[in-house]
Short mmCIF file of C-alpha atoms in Angstrom, two decimals:
data_model
loop_
_atom_site.label_atom_id
_atom_site.label_comp_id
_atom_site.label_asym_id
_atom_site.label_seq_id
_atom_site.Cartn_x
_atom_site.Cartn_y
_atom_site.Cartn_z
CA MET A 1 0.00 0.00 0.00
CA ARG A 2 1.15 3.48 -0.83
CA VAL A 3 0.54 6.63 1.16
CA PRO A 4 -1.67 8.94 -0.93
CA GLU A 5 -0.20 12.11 -2.34
CA ALA A 6 -0.36 15.07 0.03
CA GLU A 7 -3.05 17.64 -0.62
CA PHE A 8 -2.35 21.34 -0.83
CA THR A 9 -3.43 22.07 2.70
CA SER A 10 -1.76 22.71 6.02
CA TYR A 11 -2.56 22.44 9.70
CA TYR A 12 -5.84 24.09 10.68
CA GLY A 13 -6.32 25.40 7.15
CA ARG A 14 -3.49 27.90 7.45
CA PRO A 15 -1.25 28.65 4.44
CA ILE A 16 2.20 27.09 4.32
CA LEU A 17 3.87 30.47 3.95
CA LYS A 18 2.92 33.60 5.79
CA ALA A 19 1.82 36.08 3.14
CA PRO A 20 3.67 39.42 3.13
CA VAL A 21 2.19 41.91 5.55
CA TRP A 22 3.09 44.73 3.17
CA LYS A 23 0.17 46.75 1.87
CA TRP A 24 -0.37 49.15 -1.01
CA ASP A 25 2.12 51.65 0.40
CA ILE A 26 5.04 49.31 -0.36
CA ALA A 27 3.80 48.87 -3.93
CA ALA A 28 3.65 52.67 -4.15
CA TYR A 29 7.17 52.81 -2.71
CA LEU A 30 8.36 50.54 -5.51
CA PHE A 31 6.93 53.00 -8.03
CA THR A 32 8.13 56.24 -6.46
CA GLY A 33 11.65 54.87 -5.95
CA GLY A 34 11.87 53.96 -9.62
CA LEU A 35 10.40 57.33 -10.63
CA ALA A 36 13.02 59.15 -8.53
CA ALA A 37 15.84 57.13 -10.08
CA GLY A 38 14.62 57.60 -13.65
CA SER A 39 14.02 61.32 -13.13
CA SER A 40 17.54 61.88 -11.80
CA LEU A 41 19.00 60.10 -14.82
CA LEU A 42 16.86 62.27 -17.07
CA ALA A 43 18.03 65.40 -15.23
CA ALA A 44 21.66 64.37 -15.63
CA GLY A 45 21.08 63.86 -19.35
CA GLY A 46 19.51 67.29 -19.64
CA GLN A 47 22.36 68.79 -17.62
CA LEU A 48 25.09 67.25 -19.77
CA THR A 49 23.37 68.09 -23.07
CA ARG A 50 22.37 71.63 -21.99
CA ARG A 51 18.62 71.14 -22.02
CA PRO A 52 17.46 73.26 -19.05
CA ALA A 53 13.77 72.35 -19.22
CA LEU A 54 14.62 68.65 -19.12
CA ARG A 55 17.03 69.21 -16.23
CA ARG A 56 14.53 71.20 -14.18
CA ALA A 57 11.71 68.70 -14.67
CA GLY A 58 13.94 65.77 -13.75
CA ARG A 59 15.42 67.38 -10.64
CA ALA A 60 12.07 68.57 -9.27
CA THR A 61 10.42 65.19 -9.85
CA ALA A 62 13.35 63.28 -8.36
CA LEU A 63 13.09 65.27 -5.13
CA ALA A 64 9.30 64.90 -4.93
CA ALA A 65 9.44 61.16 -5.67
CA VAL A 66 12.23 60.36 -3.22
CA SER A 67 10.40 62.35 -0.54
CA ALA A 68 7.28 60.28 -1.20
CA SER A 69 9.37 57.09 -1.07
CA THR A 70 10.71 58.04 2.34
CA VAL A 71 7.18 58.67 3.60
CA PHE A 72 5.92 55.32 2.29
CA LEU A 73 8.88 53.45 3.76
CA ILE A 74 8.61 55.07 7.18
CA ARG A 75 4.85 54.49 7.15
CA ASP A 76 5.44 50.78 6.59
CA LEU A 77 8.11 50.62 9.31
CA GLY A 78 5.60 52.11 11.75
CA ARG A 79 7.96 54.49 13.56
CA PRO A 80 10.37 57.01 12.01
CA ALA A 81 13.10 55.94 14.45
CA ARG A 82 13.29 52.52 12.80
CA PHE A 83 14.65 54.08 9.61
CA HIS A 84 17.34 55.80 11.65
CA HIS A 85 18.18 52.57 13.49
CA MET A 86 18.80 50.79 10.18
CA LEU A 87 21.70 53.18 9.53
CA ARG A 88 23.61 51.86 12.54
CA VAL A 89 25.04 49.01 10.45
CA ALA A 90 25.66 48.28 6.78
CA LYS A 91 25.13 44.67 5.71
CA PRO A 92 26.04 44.00 2.07
CA THR A 93 24.10 40.72 2.24
CA SER A 94 20.87 42.50 3.25
CA PRO A 95 18.96 44.25 0.43
CA MET A 96 16.94 46.18 3.02
CA SER A 97 20.10 47.48 4.71
CA MET A 98 21.69 48.42 1.39
CA GLY A 99 18.46 50.03 0.23
CA THR A 100 18.36 52.23 3.31
CA TRP A 101 21.89 53.47 2.63
CA ILE A 102 21.18 53.97 -1.08
CA LEU A 103 18.10 56.02 -0.25
CA SER A 104 20.07 58.03 2.32
CA ALA A 105 22.77 58.83 -0.26
CA PHE A 106 20.38 59.59 -3.10
CA GLY A 107 17.92 61.77 -1.17
CA PRO A 108 20.26 64.61 -0.08
CA ALA A 109 21.95 64.71 -3.49
CA ALA A 110 18.60 64.95 -5.26
CA GLY A 111 17.51 67.63 -2.78
CA VAL A 112 20.58 69.81 -3.32
CA ALA A 113 20.25 69.47 -7.10
CA ALA A 114 16.60 70.54 -6.95
CA ILE A 115 17.32 73.49 -4.63
CA ALA A 116 20.00 74.68 -7.05
CA GLU A 117 17.27 75.30 -9.62
CA ALA A 118 16.08 78.20 -7.44
CA ALA A 119 19.37 80.08 -7.84
CA GLY A 120 17.93 82.27 -10.61
CA VAL A 121 15.37 83.91 -8.31
CA LEU A 122 17.94 85.03 -5.72
CA PRO A 123 19.26 88.62 -5.73
CA ARG A 124 22.56 89.28 -7.44
CA ARG A 125 24.27 91.06 -4.52
CA GLY A 126 25.06 90.36 -0.93
CA LEU A 127 25.13 87.01 0.79
CA LEU A 128 22.26 85.72 -1.32
CA GLY A 129 24.17 86.80 -4.41
CA LEU A 130 27.05 84.59 -3.29
CA ALA A 131 24.58 81.71 -2.91
CA ARG A 132 23.24 82.50 -6.38
CA ARG A 133 26.71 82.01 -7.87
CA ALA A 134 27.60 78.96 -5.77
CA LEU A 135 24.42 76.94 -6.20
CA PRO A 136 24.71 76.04 -9.94
CA PRO A 137 28.08 74.24 -9.68
CA VAL A 138 27.06 72.58 -6.41
CA GLY A 139 23.81 71.48 -8.02
CA HIS A 140 25.75 70.18 -11.01
CA ALA A 141 27.87 67.93 -8.78
CA ALA A 142 24.86 66.83 -6.70
CA GLY A 143 22.88 65.99 -9.83
CA LEU A 144 25.66 63.75 -11.10
CA LEU A 145 25.96 62.08 -7.68
CA ALA A 146 22.23 61.38 -7.63
CA ALA A 147 22.42 59.96 -11.15
CA GLY A 148 25.34 57.76 -10.09
CA THR A 149 23.30 56.15 -7.31
CA ALA A 150 20.09 55.99 -9.38
CA PRO A 151 20.72 52.54 -10.97
CA ALA A 152 21.11 51.01 -7.51
CA LEU A 153 17.96 52.75 -6.29
CA ALA A 154 16.01 51.55 -9.33
CA THR A 155 16.99 47.87 -9.04
CA TYR A 156 17.56 47.09 -5.37
CA THR A 157 13.82 46.72 -4.74
CA GLY A 158 13.74 43.87 -7.26
CA VAL A 159 16.55 42.17 -5.35
CA LEU A 160 14.66 42.82 -2.11
CA LEU A 161 11.51 41.05 -3.36
CA ALA A 162 13.47 38.14 -4.83
CA ASP A 163 15.31 37.66 -1.52
CA THR A 164 12.07 36.63 0.22
CA ALA A 165 10.48 33.16 0.41
CA VAL A 166 7.49 34.29 -1.67
CA PRO A 167 7.51 31.70 -4.52
CA SER A 168 6.77 33.89 -7.56
CA TRP A 169 9.13 36.62 -6.38
CA HIS A 170 11.96 34.31 -5.39
CA GLU A 171 11.90 32.31 -8.62
CA ALA A 172 11.89 35.51 -10.71
CA TYR A 173 15.17 36.78 -9.23
CA PRO A 174 16.84 37.27 -12.68
CA GLU A 175 13.91 39.24 -14.11
CA LEU A 176 12.72 41.51 -11.30
CA PRO A 177 15.74 43.90 -11.38
CA VAL A 178 15.40 44.08 -15.18
CA ILE A 179 11.69 44.92 -14.95
CA PHE A 180 12.26 47.55 -12.29
CA ALA A 181 15.17 49.12 -14.20
CA GLY A 182 13.05 49.35 -17.35
CA SER A 183 10.09 50.75 -15.41
CA ALA A 184 12.35 53.39 -13.82
CA LEU A 185 13.69 54.49 -17.20
CA ALA A 186 10.20 54.62 -18.71
CA SER A 187 8.79 56.68 -15.84
CA GLY A 188 11.76 59.05 -15.99
CA ALA A 189 11.20 59.44 -19.71
CA ALA A 190 7.55 60.25 -18.99
CA VAL A 191 8.67 63.18 -16.83
CA GLY A 192 10.67 64.58 -19.73
CA LEU A 193 7.79 64.16 -22.16
CA LEU A 194 5.44 65.93 -19.76
CA GLY A 195 7.74 68.68 -18.52
CA ALA A 196 9.90 69.68 -21.48
CA PRO A 197 9.05 71.04 -24.93
CA PRO A 198 9.40 68.56 -27.82
CA SER A 199 12.57 70.31 -29.01
CA GLN A 200 14.35 69.30 -25.78
CA ALA A 201 12.72 65.87 -25.26
CA GLY A 202 15.08 63.83 -27.46
CA PRO A 203 16.84 62.09 -24.53
CA ALA A 204 13.45 61.35 -22.96
CA ARG A 205 12.24 59.62 -26.11
CA ARG A 206 15.38 57.47 -26.22
CA MET A 207 14.96 56.62 -22.53
CA ALA A 208 11.36 55.62 -23.23
CA VAL A 209 12.40 53.15 -25.91
CA ALA A 210 15.16 51.61 -23.77
CA GLY A 211 12.96 51.40 -20.67
CA ALA A 212 10.04 49.90 -22.55
CA ALA A 213 12.27 47.23 -24.10
CA LEU A 214 13.63 46.16 -20.71
CA GLU A 215 10.22 46.28 -19.00
CA LEU A 216 8.39 44.32 -21.70
CA TYR A 217 11.14 41.73 -21.94
CA GLY A 218 11.22 41.15 -18.18
CA ALA A 219 7.42 41.04 -17.86
CA HIS A 220 7.19 38.51 -20.69
CA ARG A 221 9.82 36.35 -18.98
CA VAL A 222 8.07 36.23 -15.62
CA GLU A 223 4.80 35.34 -17.32
CA THR A 224 6.30 32.48 -19.37
CA ARG A 225 9.56 31.18 -17.86
CA LEU A 226 8.54 30.19 -14.33
CA GLY A 227 6.14 27.37 -15.17
CA LEU A 228 3.47 27.08 -12.50
CA LEU A 229 4.89 30.11 -10.67
CA SER A 230 4.12 32.30 -13.70
CA GLU A 231 0.42 31.67 -13.14
CA PRO A 232 -0.09 34.33 -10.43
CA TYR A 233 1.22 36.95 -12.86
CA ARG A 234 -1.34 35.96 -15.50
CA LEU A 235 -4.52 35.52 -13.44
CA GLY A 236 -6.77 37.84 -11.46
CA ARG A 237 -5.81 41.37 -10.53
CA PRO A 238 -2.04 40.92 -11.16
CA GLY A 239 -2.74 39.62 -14.67
CA ARG A 240 -5.02 42.55 -15.47
CA LEU A 241 -2.49 45.05 -14.16
CA LEU A 242 0.43 43.56 -16.11
CA ARG A 243 -1.61 43.39 -19.32
CA ALA A 244 -2.63 47.01 -18.87
CA GLY A 245 1.02 47.89 -18.24
CA ARG A 246 2.07 46.29 -21.52
CA LEU A 247 -0.60 48.09 -23.53
CA LEU A 248 0.12 51.45 -21.92
CA THR A 249 3.87 51.03 -22.41
CA ALA A 250 3.45 50.23 -26.10
CA ALA A 251 1.06 53.15 -26.57
CA GLY A 252 3.36 55.54 -24.71
CA VAL A 253 6.42 54.61 -26.76
CA ALA A 254 4.48 54.84 -30.01
CA GLY A 255 3.23 58.30 -29.09
CA ALA A 256 6.69 59.44 -28.05
CA LEU A 257 8.18 58.41 -31.38
CA LEU A 258 5.34 59.55 -33.64
CA GLY A 259 4.48 62.81 -31.88
CA ARG A 260 7.92 64.40 -31.82
CA ARG A 261 6.62 67.84 -32.75
CA SER A 262 3.38 67.81 -30.78
CA ARG A 263 3.34 68.88 -27.13
CA VAL A 264 -0.11 67.33 -26.66
CA VAL A 265 0.91 63.92 -28.02
CA SER A 266 4.11 63.98 -25.96
CA ALA A 267 2.15 64.78 -22.80
CA TRP A 268 -0.31 61.98 -23.56
CA SER A 269 2.60 59.57 -24.11
CA GLY A 270 4.20 60.60 -20.82
CA THR A 271 0.93 60.02 -18.96
CA ALA A 272 0.61 56.57 -20.53
CA LEU A 273 4.17 55.64 -19.52
CA LEU A 274 3.60 56.78 -15.93
CA ALA A 275 0.39 54.76 -15.72
CA ALA A 276 2.19 51.76 -17.21
CA SER A 277 4.91 51.95 -14.56
CA VAL A 278 2.30 52.06 -11.79
CA ALA A 279 0.40 49.10 -13.26
CA THR A 280 3.57 47.03 -13.68
CA ARG A 281 4.85 47.63 -10.14
CA PHE A 282 1.47 46.88 -8.56
CA GLY A 283 1.02 43.80 -10.78
CA ILE A 284 4.37 42.35 -9.72
CA PHE A 285 3.59 43.14 -6.08
CA TYR A 286 0.13 41.55 -6.03
CA GLY A 287 1.32 38.55 -8.07
CA GLY A 288 3.84 37.66 -5.39
CA VAL A 289 1.29 38.09 -2.61
CA ALA A 290 -1.12 35.75 -4.44
CA SER A 291 1.57 33.07 -4.80
CA ALA A 292 2.27 33.13 -1.06
CA ARG A 293 -1.39 32.63 -0.17
CA ASP A 294 -1.93 29.47 -2.26
CA PRO A 295 -0.09 26.34 -0.91
CA ARG A 296 0.03 24.91 -4.43
CA TYR A 297 2.71 27.40 -5.48
CA THR A 298 4.91 26.24 -2.60
CA VAL A 299 4.29 22.45 -2.64
CA VAL A 300 4.33 21.67 -6.38
CA PRO A 301 7.70 23.34 -7.19
CA GLN A 302 9.26 21.68 -4.12
CA ARG A 303 7.96 18.30 -5.24
CA GLU A 304 9.27 18.88 -8.76
CA ARG A 305 12.73 19.74 -7.40
CA VAL A 306 12.77 16.60 -5.27
CA ASP A 307 11.74 14.44 -8.25
CA ALA A 308 14.42 16.03 -10.44
CA ARG A 309 17.05 15.37 -7.75
CA ARG A 310 16.03 11.74 -7.49
CA THR A 311 16.16 11.37 -11.26
CA SER A 312 19.63 12.91 -11.40
CA MET A 313 20.86 10.52 -8.71
CA ASP A 314 19.96 7.53 -10.91
CA LEU A 315 22.33 8.74 -13.64
CA PRO A 316 25.78 7.04 -13.86
CA PRO A 317 28.51 9.03 -12.14
CA ASP A 318 30.89 11.13 -14.16
CA PRO A 319 34.37 9.45 -14.26
CA ALA A 320 35.96 12.86 -13.83
CA ASP A 321 34.26 13.38 -10.47
CA PRO A 322 36.26 12.54 -7.32
CA PRO A 323 35.16 9.39 -5.46
CA ALA A 324 32.42 9.85 -2.87
CA VAL A 325 33.54 9.69 0.75
#
């Protein structure tokens, strides 16, 4: 007699994994962090290519988005002191610890760069006149520093999700940083399309194409490569959000490329790209939560790994391998 196969249940009807306690504010944090990173890269591009409207829009949005990220993160931690306590140590093996330091380095740099944009309204003489002359070069350096830390800010949240035991997040560890990097670039490009005239939005259009390519590639991979664990990304609310994200991304890129001389079409494209970034981040977030709540997404992959290990053990040993002790 053989023991019947185990059902997808657990003691007292409880799930095998404890679902993440994170709520919508963490999904919003994922979006605003990427928006801050993409906007700072856009501002650096405008700064280096002498496009002032692009630089101003990127710097102002980066400061607003990183401020919102800090609020969302502290709200999830429950007490502001917890954010400060995380700065007592730096653990390279902890994505949360590294993310706290990245945010702490990016935030002041983005703030100084944004404040430097106010130099033109200061008087030309006196102490404020000295500040008027000093702020532009200081803002230039701060903007480049923020742009230098932006790639880490854009992608560390993907590493953070993949470092959990949530099945559909953990198995998608190669794709999540790619998706989040592409989403950050696309949202930063949206800021340029919304805030700069078409004559200065060339770098934003190129960012939109690059970001959309990365985002669509990564989203397609998580929906097709993970086998059973791709299912939460295709069904229910996560599936609807990710499909909407794909459509909005494609529409935004098409509008950015075809409406190069139209401010209205550029603004519409930027709005579509921002909405696509929100939909993608929330879709990835809710897909992982759904996979943690259903025991099937934990039990079946474990059983498949055990069966594959047993099958591999029946293979003849490689003569090049050292003898077993």
